[in-house]
Tab-separated table of C-alpha atoms in Angstrom:
chain	number	residue	atom	x	y	z
A	1	GLY	CA	-16.229	-3.894	-16.198
A	2	GLU	CA	-14.044	-1.654	-18.249
A	3	ASP	CA	-12.530	1.088	-16.046
A	4	VAL	CA	-9.456	3.477	-16.444
A	5	GLU	CA	-8.174	5.121	-13.355
A	6	GLN	CA	-5.798	8.129	-12.762
A	7	SER	CA	-4.868	10.335	-9.938
A	8	LEU	CA	-6.791	13.564	-10.078
A	9	PHE	CA	-3.782	16.133	-9.621
A	10	LEU	CA	-0.108	16.420	-9.853
A	11	SER	CA	1.966	19.572	-9.127
A	12	VAL	CA	5.581	19.970	-10.262
A	13	ARG	CA	8.209	22.469	-10.568
A	14	GLU	CA	9.309	23.908	-13.959
A	15	GLY	CA	12.354	21.912	-15.036
A	16	ASP	CA	11.485	18.887	-12.938
A	17	SER	CA	10.147	15.611	-14.428
A	18	SER	CA	6.511	14.844	-14.199
A	19	VAL	CA	5.102	11.273	-14.183
A	20	ILE	CA	1.495	10.725	-14.658
A	21	ASN	CA	0.108	7.215	-13.724
A	22	CYS	CA	-2.911	5.407	-15.176
A	23	THR	CA	-4.133	1.773	-14.403
A	24	TYR	CA	-6.593	-0.044	-16.577
A	25	THR	CA	-8.632	-3.318	-16.503
A	26	ASP	CA	-8.744	-4.934	-20.000
A	27	SER	CA	-5.618	-7.031	-20.193
A	28	SER	CA	-6.463	-7.690	-23.957
A	29	SER	CA	-6.072	-3.956	-24.746
A	30	THR	CA	-3.872	-3.707	-27.938
A	31	TYR	CA	-3.053	0.039	-27.848
A	32	LEU	CA	-3.058	2.569	-25.075
A	33	TYR	CA	-3.014	6.328	-25.613
A	34	TRP	CA	-2.289	9.431	-24.007
A	35	TYR	CA	-4.119	12.775	-24.759
A	36	LYS	CA	-3.408	16.333	-23.417
A	37	GLN	CA	-6.223	18.821	-23.063
A	38	GLU	CA	-5.263	22.466	-22.543
A	39	PRO	CA	-7.651	24.849	-20.748
A	40	GLY	CA	-10.773	25.483	-22.943
A	41	ALA	CA	-9.626	23.332	-25.752
A	42	GLY	CA	-10.367	19.878	-27.009
A	43	LEU	CA	-8.178	16.890	-26.442
A	44	GLN	CA	-5.176	16.400	-28.533
A	45	LEU	CA	-3.618	12.906	-29.113
A	46	LEU	CA	-0.103	12.938	-27.702
A	47	THR	CA	1.326	9.580	-28.000
A	48	TYR	CA	0.281	5.877	-28.029
A	49	ILE	CA	1.892	2.346	-27.180
A	50	PHE	CA	1.312	-0.771	-28.718
A	51	SER	CA	0.734	-3.788	-26.169
A	52	ASN	CA	3.819	-5.685	-27.225
A	53	MET	CA	5.973	-2.760	-26.269
A	54	ASP	CA	7.269	-1.802	-22.627
A	55	MET	CA	8.452	1.718	-23.562
A	56	LYS	CA	8.228	4.323	-26.286
A	57	GLN	CA	10.068	7.490	-26.240
A	58	ASP	CA	9.134	10.751	-28.113
A	59	GLN	CA	11.305	13.705	-27.480
A	60	ARG	CA	10.455	14.785	-23.814
A	61	LEU	CA	7.822	12.116	-23.588
A	62	THR	CA	8.423	8.537	-22.242
A	63	VAL	CA	5.559	6.089	-22.059
A	64	LEU	CA	6.019	2.961	-19.922
A	65	LEU	CA	3.810	0.056	-19.914
A	66	ASN	CA	3.611	-2.814	-17.385
A	67	LYS	CA	1.112	-5.336	-18.613
A	68	LYS	CA	1.504	-7.550	-15.706
A	69	ASP	CA	0.059	-4.847	-13.332
A	70	LYS	CA	-2.040	-3.086	-16.169
A	71	HIS	CA	-0.187	-0.037	-15.405
A	72	LEU	CA	0.603	2.831	-17.789
A	73	SER	CA	2.639	5.906	-17.276
A	74	LEU	CA	3.568	9.040	-19.081
A	75	ARG	CA	6.778	10.877	-18.101
A	76	ILE	CA	7.564	14.369	-19.183
A	77	ALA	CA	11.080	15.535	-18.991
A	78	ASP	CA	12.079	19.185	-18.196
A	79	THR	CA	8.420	20.153	-17.697
A	80	GLN	CA	7.482	23.373	-18.840
A	81	THR	CA	4.625	25.840	-17.948
A	82	GLY	CA	3.089	24.954	-21.346
A	83	ASP	CA	2.798	21.387	-20.245
A	84	SER	CA	0.201	22.599	-17.744
A	85	ALA	CA	-3.053	20.677	-18.717
A	86	ILE	CA	-5.290	17.807	-18.035
A	87	TYR	CA	-3.790	14.323	-19.287
A	88	PHE	CA	-6.096	11.498	-20.157
A	89	CYS	CA	-5.034	7.939	-20.723
A	90	ALA	CA	-7.176	5.816	-22.746
A	91	GLU	CA	-7.361	1.951	-23.617
A	92	ARG	CA	-8.739	0.420	-26.599
A	93	GLY	CA	-11.553	-1.809	-25.182
A	94	THR	CA	-13.533	-4.439	-26.514
A	95	ASN	CA	-15.725	-2.353	-28.755
A	96	LYS	CA	-14.763	1.275	-27.872
A	97	LEU	CA	-12.173	3.477	-26.664
A	98	ILE	CA	-12.263	3.960	-22.775
A	99	PHE	CA	-10.957	7.192	-21.228
A	100	GLY	CA	-9.483	7.699	-17.989
A	101	THR	CA	-10.762	10.097	-15.375
A	102	GLY	CA	-7.859	12.653	-16.206
A	103	THR	CA	-4.962	14.028	-14.396
A	104	LEU	CA	-4.575	17.931	-13.903
A	105	LEU	CA	-0.944	18.663	-14.140
A	106	ALA	CA	0.014	22.081	-12.686
A	107	VAL	CA	3.551	23.354	-13.395
A	108	GLN	CA	4.800	25.918	-10.875
A	109	PRO	CA	7.289	28.512	-12.261
B	1	SER	CA	-5.491	15.927	-43.834
B	2	GLN	CA	-8.533	15.536	-41.627
B	3	THR	CA	-10.099	18.603	-39.740
B	4	ILE	CA	-12.906	18.623	-37.195
B	5	HIS	CA	-15.040	21.747	-36.724
B	6	GLN	CA	-17.398	22.634	-33.992
B	7	TRP	CA	-19.722	25.605	-33.688
B	8	PRO	CA	-20.405	27.747	-31.868
B	9	ALA	CA	-17.406	28.074	-29.791
B	10	THR	CA	-19.396	29.355	-26.832
B	11	LEU	CA	-23.226	29.749	-26.303
B	12	VAL	CA	-25.323	31.116	-23.302
B	13	GLN	CA	-28.816	30.142	-23.371
B	14	PRO	CA	-31.794	30.453	-20.901
B	15	VAL	CA	-33.489	27.556	-19.192
B	16	GLY	CA	-36.250	26.014	-21.578
B	17	SER	CA	-34.758	27.246	-24.771
B	18	PRO	CA	-33.767	24.851	-27.454
B	19	LEU	CA	-30.237	23.926	-28.462
B	20	SER	CA	-28.354	23.036	-31.637
B	21	LEU	CA	-24.615	22.209	-31.751
B	22	GLU	CA	-23.015	21.205	-35.007
B	23	CYS	CA	-19.898	19.287	-35.636
B	24	THR	CA	-18.408	18.649	-39.108
B	25	VAL	CA	-15.403	16.495	-40.303
B	26	GLU	CA	-13.382	16.998	-43.543
B	27	GLY	CA	-10.817	14.976	-45.132
B	28	THR	CA	-12.289	11.623	-44.557
B	29	SER	CA	-15.248	9.439	-45.335
B	30	ASN	CA	-17.698	7.498	-43.321
B	31	PRO	CA	-16.116	8.365	-39.950
B	32	ASN	CA	-17.357	7.279	-36.657
B	33	LEU	CA	-18.736	10.343	-34.813
B	34	TYR	CA	-19.094	10.930	-31.044
B	35	TRP	CA	-20.498	13.529	-28.706
B	36	TYR	CA	-18.955	13.868	-25.181
B	37	ARG	CA	-19.873	16.223	-22.285
B	38	GLN	CA	-17.170	17.432	-19.890
B	39	ALA	CA	-18.311	19.011	-16.663
B	40	ALA	CA	-16.023	21.308	-14.709
B	41	GLY	CA	-13.019	20.558	-16.744
B	42	ARG	CA	-12.586	16.975	-15.744
B	43	GLY	CA	-13.884	13.614	-16.840
B	44	LEU	CA	-15.512	12.675	-20.213
B	45	GLN	CA	-18.946	11.480	-20.506
B	46	LEU	CA	-19.646	9.772	-23.823
B	47	LEU	CA	-23.302	10.880	-24.848
B	48	PHE	CA	-23.893	9.594	-28.376
B	49	TYR	CA	-21.866	7.969	-31.087
B	50	SER	CA	-22.803	7.157	-34.667
B	51	VAL	CA	-21.379	4.542	-37.379
B	52	GLY	CA	-23.190	5.980	-40.199
B	53	ILE	CA	-25.833	8.431	-41.537
B	54	GLY	CA	-28.928	8.082	-39.590
B	55	GLN	CA	-27.347	5.647	-36.996
B	56	ILE	CA	-27.421	6.966	-33.513
B	57	SER	CA	-26.420	5.117	-30.286
B	58	SER	CA	-27.237	6.856	-26.921
B	59	GLU	CA	-25.019	6.004	-23.993
B	60	VAL	CA	-27.021	7.721	-21.317
B	61	PRO	CA	-30.582	8.820	-21.064
B	62	GLN	CA	-30.922	12.569	-20.945
B	63	ASN	CA	-32.593	15.671	-22.221
B	64	LEU	CA	-30.516	15.849	-25.353
B	65	SER	CA	-30.628	13.957	-28.654
B	66	ALA	CA	-28.330	13.583	-31.686
B	67	SER	CA	-28.699	13.343	-35.458
B	68	ARG	CA	-26.510	12.565	-38.365
B	69	PRO	CA	-28.108	13.927	-41.439
B	70	GLN	CA	-24.962	13.682	-43.620
B	71	ASP	CA	-21.895	11.442	-43.681
B	72	ARG	CA	-19.531	14.125	-41.960
B	73	GLN	CA	-22.063	16.010	-40.026
B	74	PHE	CA	-23.228	15.378	-36.404
B	75	ILE	CA	-25.526	17.486	-34.592
B	76	LEU	CA	-26.489	17.474	-30.745
B	77	SER	CA	-30.049	18.902	-29.920
B	78	SER	CA	-32.319	19.611	-27.129
B	79	LYS	CA	-35.975	20.902	-27.129
B	80	LYS	CA	-35.837	22.601	-23.619
B	81	LEU	CA	-32.437	23.134	-21.929
B	82	LEU	CA	-31.960	22.379	-18.359
B	83	LEU	CA	-29.467	24.047	-15.859
B	84	SER	CA	-27.731	20.794	-15.605
B	85	ASP	CA	-26.924	20.671	-19.420
B	86	SER	CA	-24.377	23.369	-18.833
B	87	GLY	CA	-20.788	22.150	-19.708
B	88	PHE	CA	-18.365	21.663	-22.315
B	89	TYR	CA	-19.268	19.675	-25.386
B	90	LEU	CA	-16.708	17.728	-27.515
B	91	CYS	CA	-17.132	16.306	-30.741
B	92	ALA	CA	-14.662	13.460	-32.028
B	93	TRP	CA	-14.211	11.328	-34.880
B	94	SER	CA	-12.452	8.011	-35.541
B	95	VAL	CA	-11.837	5.502	-38.174
B	96	LEU	CA	-12.700	2.355	-36.162
B	97	LEU	CA	-15.032	2.282	-32.981
B	98	VAL	CA	-12.081	1.060	-30.992
B	99	ALA	CA	-9.347	3.236	-32.654
B	100	GLU	CA	-7.826	6.320	-31.377
B	101	GLN	CA	-10.441	9.426	-31.520
B	102	TYR	CA	-9.618	12.877	-32.955
B	103	PHE	CA	-11.319	15.697	-31.078
B	104	GLY	CA	-12.759	19.124	-32.113
B	105	PRO	CA	-12.172	22.416	-30.341
B	106	GLY	CA	-15.411	22.098	-28.195
B	107	THR	CA	-18.404	24.203	-27.413
B	108	ARG	CA	-18.901	25.911	-23.930
B	109	LEU	CA	-22.596	25.821	-23.067
B	110	THR	CA	-23.905	27.842	-20.229
B	111	VAL	CA	-27.460	27.543	-19.343
B	112	THR	CA	-28.708	30.470	-17.211
């Protein structure tokens, strides 16, 4: 079935890089997305990658896609306390958008 | 530009009372609309989605119902709330069912 998995928790120090991982199951997914949810707020679309790309960079964010392993990652460079949030990956499935379980990123000062 | 609104932002209701949460979208026509519930700040559970006025699909059986009386209005209701209905309710919209979704600010519901 369609399932998107993420690790539950990641803790990093301010200024370090963060890498949030995601595995998905639908090899035909055309788009994959990363969302950020700050405490008490809705989800904010951060970035996306098309399936014919291996990497996409947007300022401090780098998305890596390994289609062979169905693995997606989000790297945040120079992580700041404002990056503390839950991060969701999502894949474009056959007839709907499928969200991952979410990774809580805690940034220690 | 498109904007999505939800209200109220927070709600405290006793068990057995009715519920009505509202979501409206501005700046787009014929959006697909979604209701999600998020428990304990973690995963999203899709409750309902709608592809048009009066068209509601339910993803999970539960104590809740949804209605879409207007193109850009989506309402989540319950006749009698349960303690287990507590959570953070999110509304979202998209152009296509498979496309990226844009979320509202959410409603925090506490059933006491």
